[in-house]
Each structure stands twice: as structure tokens, then as C-alpha cells.
mmCIF file of C-alpha atoms in Angstrom:
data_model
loop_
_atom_site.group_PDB
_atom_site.id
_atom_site.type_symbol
_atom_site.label_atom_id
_atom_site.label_comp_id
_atom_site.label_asym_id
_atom_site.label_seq_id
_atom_site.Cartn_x
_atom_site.Cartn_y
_atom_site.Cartn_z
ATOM 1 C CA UNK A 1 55.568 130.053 115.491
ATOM 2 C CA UNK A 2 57.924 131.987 113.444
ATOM 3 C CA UNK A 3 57.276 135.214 111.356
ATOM 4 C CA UNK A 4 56.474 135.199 108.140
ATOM 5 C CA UNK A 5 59.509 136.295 105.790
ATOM 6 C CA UNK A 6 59.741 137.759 102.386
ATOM 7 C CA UNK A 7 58.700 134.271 100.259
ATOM 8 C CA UNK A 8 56.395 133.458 103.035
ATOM 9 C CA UNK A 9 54.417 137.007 102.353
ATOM 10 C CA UNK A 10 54.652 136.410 98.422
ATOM 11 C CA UNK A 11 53.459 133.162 99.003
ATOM 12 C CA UNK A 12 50.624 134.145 100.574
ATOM 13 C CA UNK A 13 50.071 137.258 98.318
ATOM 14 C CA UNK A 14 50.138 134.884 95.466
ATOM 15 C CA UNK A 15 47.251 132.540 96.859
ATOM 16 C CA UNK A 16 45.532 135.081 98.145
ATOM 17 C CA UNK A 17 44.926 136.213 94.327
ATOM 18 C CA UNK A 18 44.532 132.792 93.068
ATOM 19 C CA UNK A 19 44.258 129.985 95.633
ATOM 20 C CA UNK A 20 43.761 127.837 92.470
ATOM 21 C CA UNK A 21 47.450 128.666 91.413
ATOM 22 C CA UNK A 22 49.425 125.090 91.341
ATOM 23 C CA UNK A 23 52.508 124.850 93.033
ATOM 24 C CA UNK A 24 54.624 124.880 89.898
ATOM 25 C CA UNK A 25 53.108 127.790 88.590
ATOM 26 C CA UNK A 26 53.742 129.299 92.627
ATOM 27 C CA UNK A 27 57.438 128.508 92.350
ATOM 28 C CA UNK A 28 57.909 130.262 88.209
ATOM 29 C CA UNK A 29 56.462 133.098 89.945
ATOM 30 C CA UNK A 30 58.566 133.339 93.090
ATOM 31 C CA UNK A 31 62.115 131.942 91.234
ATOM 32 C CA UNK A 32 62.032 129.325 93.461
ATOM 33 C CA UNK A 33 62.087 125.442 93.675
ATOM 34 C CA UNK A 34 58.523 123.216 93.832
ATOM 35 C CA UNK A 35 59.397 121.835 96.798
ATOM 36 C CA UNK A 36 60.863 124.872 98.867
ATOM 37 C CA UNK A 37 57.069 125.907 97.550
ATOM 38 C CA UNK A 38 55.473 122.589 98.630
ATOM 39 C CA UNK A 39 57.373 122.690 101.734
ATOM 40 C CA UNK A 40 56.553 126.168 102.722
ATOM 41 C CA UNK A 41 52.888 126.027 101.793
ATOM 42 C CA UNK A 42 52.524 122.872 103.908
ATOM 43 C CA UNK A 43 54.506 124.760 107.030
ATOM 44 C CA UNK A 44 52.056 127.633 106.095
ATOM 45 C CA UNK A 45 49.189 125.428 106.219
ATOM 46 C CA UNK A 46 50.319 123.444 109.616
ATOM 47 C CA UNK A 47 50.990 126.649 111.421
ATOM 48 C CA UNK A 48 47.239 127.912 110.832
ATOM 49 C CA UNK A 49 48.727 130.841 108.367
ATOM 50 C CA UNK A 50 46.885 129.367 105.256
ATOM 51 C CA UNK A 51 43.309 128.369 107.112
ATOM 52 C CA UNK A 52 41.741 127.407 103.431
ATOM 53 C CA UNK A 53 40.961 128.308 100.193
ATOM 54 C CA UNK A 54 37.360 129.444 99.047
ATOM 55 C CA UNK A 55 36.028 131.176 95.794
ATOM 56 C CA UNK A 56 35.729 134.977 95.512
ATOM 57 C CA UNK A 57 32.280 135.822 94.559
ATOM 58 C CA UNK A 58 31.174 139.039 92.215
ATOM 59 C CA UNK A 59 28.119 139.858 94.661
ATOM 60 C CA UNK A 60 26.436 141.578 91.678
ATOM 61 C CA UNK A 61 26.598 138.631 89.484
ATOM 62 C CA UNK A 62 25.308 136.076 92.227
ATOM 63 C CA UNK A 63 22.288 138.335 92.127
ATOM 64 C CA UNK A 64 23.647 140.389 95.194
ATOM 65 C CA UNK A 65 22.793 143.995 94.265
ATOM 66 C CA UNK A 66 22.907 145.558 97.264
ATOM 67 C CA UNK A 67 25.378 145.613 99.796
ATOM 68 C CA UNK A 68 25.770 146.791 103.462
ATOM 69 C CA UNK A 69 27.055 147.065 106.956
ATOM 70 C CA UNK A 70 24.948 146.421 109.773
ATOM 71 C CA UNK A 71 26.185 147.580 113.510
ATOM 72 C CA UNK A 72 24.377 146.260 116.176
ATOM 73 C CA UNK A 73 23.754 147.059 119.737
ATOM 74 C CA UNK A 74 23.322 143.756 121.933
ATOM 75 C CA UNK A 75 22.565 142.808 125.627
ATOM 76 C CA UNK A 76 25.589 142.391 127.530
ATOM 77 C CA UNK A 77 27.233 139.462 128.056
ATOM 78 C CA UNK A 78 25.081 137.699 124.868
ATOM 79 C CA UNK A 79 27.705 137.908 122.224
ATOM 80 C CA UNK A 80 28.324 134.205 122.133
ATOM 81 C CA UNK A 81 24.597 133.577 121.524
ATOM 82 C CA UNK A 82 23.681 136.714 118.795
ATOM 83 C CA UNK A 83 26.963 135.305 116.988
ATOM 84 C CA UNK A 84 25.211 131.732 116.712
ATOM 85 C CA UNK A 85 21.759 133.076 115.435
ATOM 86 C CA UNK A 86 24.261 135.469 113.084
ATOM 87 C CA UNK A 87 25.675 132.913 111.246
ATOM 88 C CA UNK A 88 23.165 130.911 110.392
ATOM 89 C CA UNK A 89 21.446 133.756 108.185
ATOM 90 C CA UNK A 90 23.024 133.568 104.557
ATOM 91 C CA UNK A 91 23.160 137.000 103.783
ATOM 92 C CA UNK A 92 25.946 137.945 106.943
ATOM 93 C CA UNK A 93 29.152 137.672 104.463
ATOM 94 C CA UNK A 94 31.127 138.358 107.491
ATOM 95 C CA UNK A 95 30.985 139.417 111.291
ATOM 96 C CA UNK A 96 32.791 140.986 113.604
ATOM 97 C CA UNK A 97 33.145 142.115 117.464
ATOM 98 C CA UNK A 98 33.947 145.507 118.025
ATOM 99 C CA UNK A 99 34.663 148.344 120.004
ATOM 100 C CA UNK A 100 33.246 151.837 120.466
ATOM 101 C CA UNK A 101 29.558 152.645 120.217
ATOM 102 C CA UNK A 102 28.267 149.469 118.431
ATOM 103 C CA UNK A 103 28.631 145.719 119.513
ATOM 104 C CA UNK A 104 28.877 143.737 116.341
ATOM 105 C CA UNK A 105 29.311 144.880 112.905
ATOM 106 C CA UNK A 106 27.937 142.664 109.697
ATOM 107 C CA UNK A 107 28.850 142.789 106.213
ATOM 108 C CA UNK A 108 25.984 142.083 104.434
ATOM 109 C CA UNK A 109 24.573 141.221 100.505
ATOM 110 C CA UNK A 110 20.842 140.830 99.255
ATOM 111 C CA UNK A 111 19.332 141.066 95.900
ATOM 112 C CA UNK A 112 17.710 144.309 96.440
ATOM 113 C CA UNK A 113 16.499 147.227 98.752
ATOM 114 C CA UNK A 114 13.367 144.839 99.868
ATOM 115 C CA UNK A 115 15.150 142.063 100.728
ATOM 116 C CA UNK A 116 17.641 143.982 102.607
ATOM 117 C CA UNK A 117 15.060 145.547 104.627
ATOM 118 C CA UNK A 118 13.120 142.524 105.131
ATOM 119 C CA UNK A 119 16.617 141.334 106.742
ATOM 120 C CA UNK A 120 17.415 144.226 108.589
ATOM 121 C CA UNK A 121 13.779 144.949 110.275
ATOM 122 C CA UNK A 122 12.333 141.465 110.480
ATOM 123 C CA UNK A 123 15.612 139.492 111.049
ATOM 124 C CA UNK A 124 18.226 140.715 112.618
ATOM 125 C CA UNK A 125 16.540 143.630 115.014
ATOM 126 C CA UNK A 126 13.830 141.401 116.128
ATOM 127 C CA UNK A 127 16.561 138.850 117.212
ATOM 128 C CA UNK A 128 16.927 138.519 120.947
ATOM 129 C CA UNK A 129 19.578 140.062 122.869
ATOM 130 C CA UNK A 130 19.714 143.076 120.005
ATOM 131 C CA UNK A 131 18.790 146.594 121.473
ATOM 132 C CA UNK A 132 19.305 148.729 118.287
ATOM 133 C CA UNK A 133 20.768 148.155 114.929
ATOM 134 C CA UNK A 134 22.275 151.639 112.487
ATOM 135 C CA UNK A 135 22.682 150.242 108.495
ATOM 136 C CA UNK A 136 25.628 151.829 106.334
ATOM 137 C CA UNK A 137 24.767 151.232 102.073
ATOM 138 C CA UNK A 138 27.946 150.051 100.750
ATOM 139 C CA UNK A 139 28.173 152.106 97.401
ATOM 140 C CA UNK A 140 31.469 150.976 96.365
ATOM 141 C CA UNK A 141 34.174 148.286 97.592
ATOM 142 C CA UNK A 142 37.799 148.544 97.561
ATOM 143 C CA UNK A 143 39.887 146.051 97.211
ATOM 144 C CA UNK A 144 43.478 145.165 98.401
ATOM 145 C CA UNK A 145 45.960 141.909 98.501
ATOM 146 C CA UNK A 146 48.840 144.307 99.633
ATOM 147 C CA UNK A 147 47.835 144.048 103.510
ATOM 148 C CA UNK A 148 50.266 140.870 103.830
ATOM 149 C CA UNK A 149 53.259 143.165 102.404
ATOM 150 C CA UNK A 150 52.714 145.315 105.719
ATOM 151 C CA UNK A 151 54.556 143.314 108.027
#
């Protein structure tokens, strides 16, 4: 697979920000052609770059007050099952295997302070295979579409 270069990256950027963008709009944007943009958004696409496109959500306005990491502890060698039983709850926005003192860390959203304990006490450290679990409150986010422009 070969890297990305500059108008790959702006590509990229560009969808990142709005993956509803068409690809005229993609190429007045970039100063170049539609189809050096259709044919680099397809090679994009085909080499697994570009995996989809999905909505980005304001978690307050869903009804998502509250916000939060979760680090768990687990049994060893159970990743593969905790990471089923993980995604099939709705409020894990996304997951992750880690190292250093925790096993798993979850980004999670709930309407409120009750529902977020429900999930954290009755949910997810009840669940087998998880010794202990340590909860972060997410009081702000920060956002950033500049991480492509790193490489």
C-alpha cells in the first residue's frame, strides 16, 4: 500500500469534516479535477484508508448529558469475550485495548448521572471476566481533524 501524499491527506481532511461533501465540491476545494478526486477517493476507499462514512452526533442534543471514560480491569486472556458483551451495550461510543494499569478503556454517553451509574455498577462491573472498573467524568471534549496533517 502506498503512503498517503499531500491531496491524499486533504482528501481525507476534507471528508473527515464533511463526509457528505460531493466530489465536485471535493475537487473546487483541492484545485483539482473530479476524476483525479473520484479516482483517488475510490483508491482511498479500496486500500481500507476511507473505512466509511457515519454522522457526527452532538451527545448533548441526542439527550447524552453526561459523558465518560471507563477503564477496566479484566481476567486474563478474556479480552476477546468482554469486547463481545462491550459492544453490544449502546452507551460504549468507543473501545479500546490498552496498556499500563487498566485493560480496556470505554468512551461512554448517558442521559444523566443515574443512568451512568446504573451502567457503570450494574452493567459493566458485574460483567464476567471484569475484576475492577475506575470512571473518569468527561467535562469537556476537544476536538481535532488536523491528526491526518501529521504524517
Amino acid at each position: 500500500m502506498a503512503a498517503l501524499d499531500e491531496t491524499d491527506r486533504r482528501i481525507v481532511k476534507e471528508l473527515r469534516a464533511d463526509g457528505r461533501l460531493s466530489m465536485r465540491a471535493l475537487a473546487e476545494r483541492l484545485h483539482i479535477s473530479r476524476a483525479a478526486v473520484y479516482s483517488r477517493v475510490d483508491r482511498l476507499h479500496r486500500d481500507g484508508v476511507i473505512t466509511g462514512y457515519s454522522a457526527v452526533i452532538d451527545p448533548e442534543r441526542a439527550g447524552l448529558g453526561i459523558s465518560a471514560y471507563v477503564y477496566l480491569k479484566i481476567s486474563q486472556h478474556s479480552w476477546q469475550a468482554v469486547r463481545k458483551r462491550v459492544l453490544e451495550i449502546p452507551e460504549v461510543w468507543h473501545g479500546a485495548l490498552v496498556s499500563g494499569e487498566h485493560d480496556i478503556v470505554l468512551l461512554v454517553r448517558a442521559p444523566d448521572a443515574s443512568s451512568l451509574r446504573h451502567l457503570v455498577l450494574h452493567r459493566l462491573q458485574t460483567m464476567p471476566d471484569v475484576l475492577s472498573s475506575h470512571t473518569v467524568l468527561v467535562l469537556d471534549e476537544l476536538h481535532s481533524l488536523e491528526s491526518i496533517d501529521a504524517n
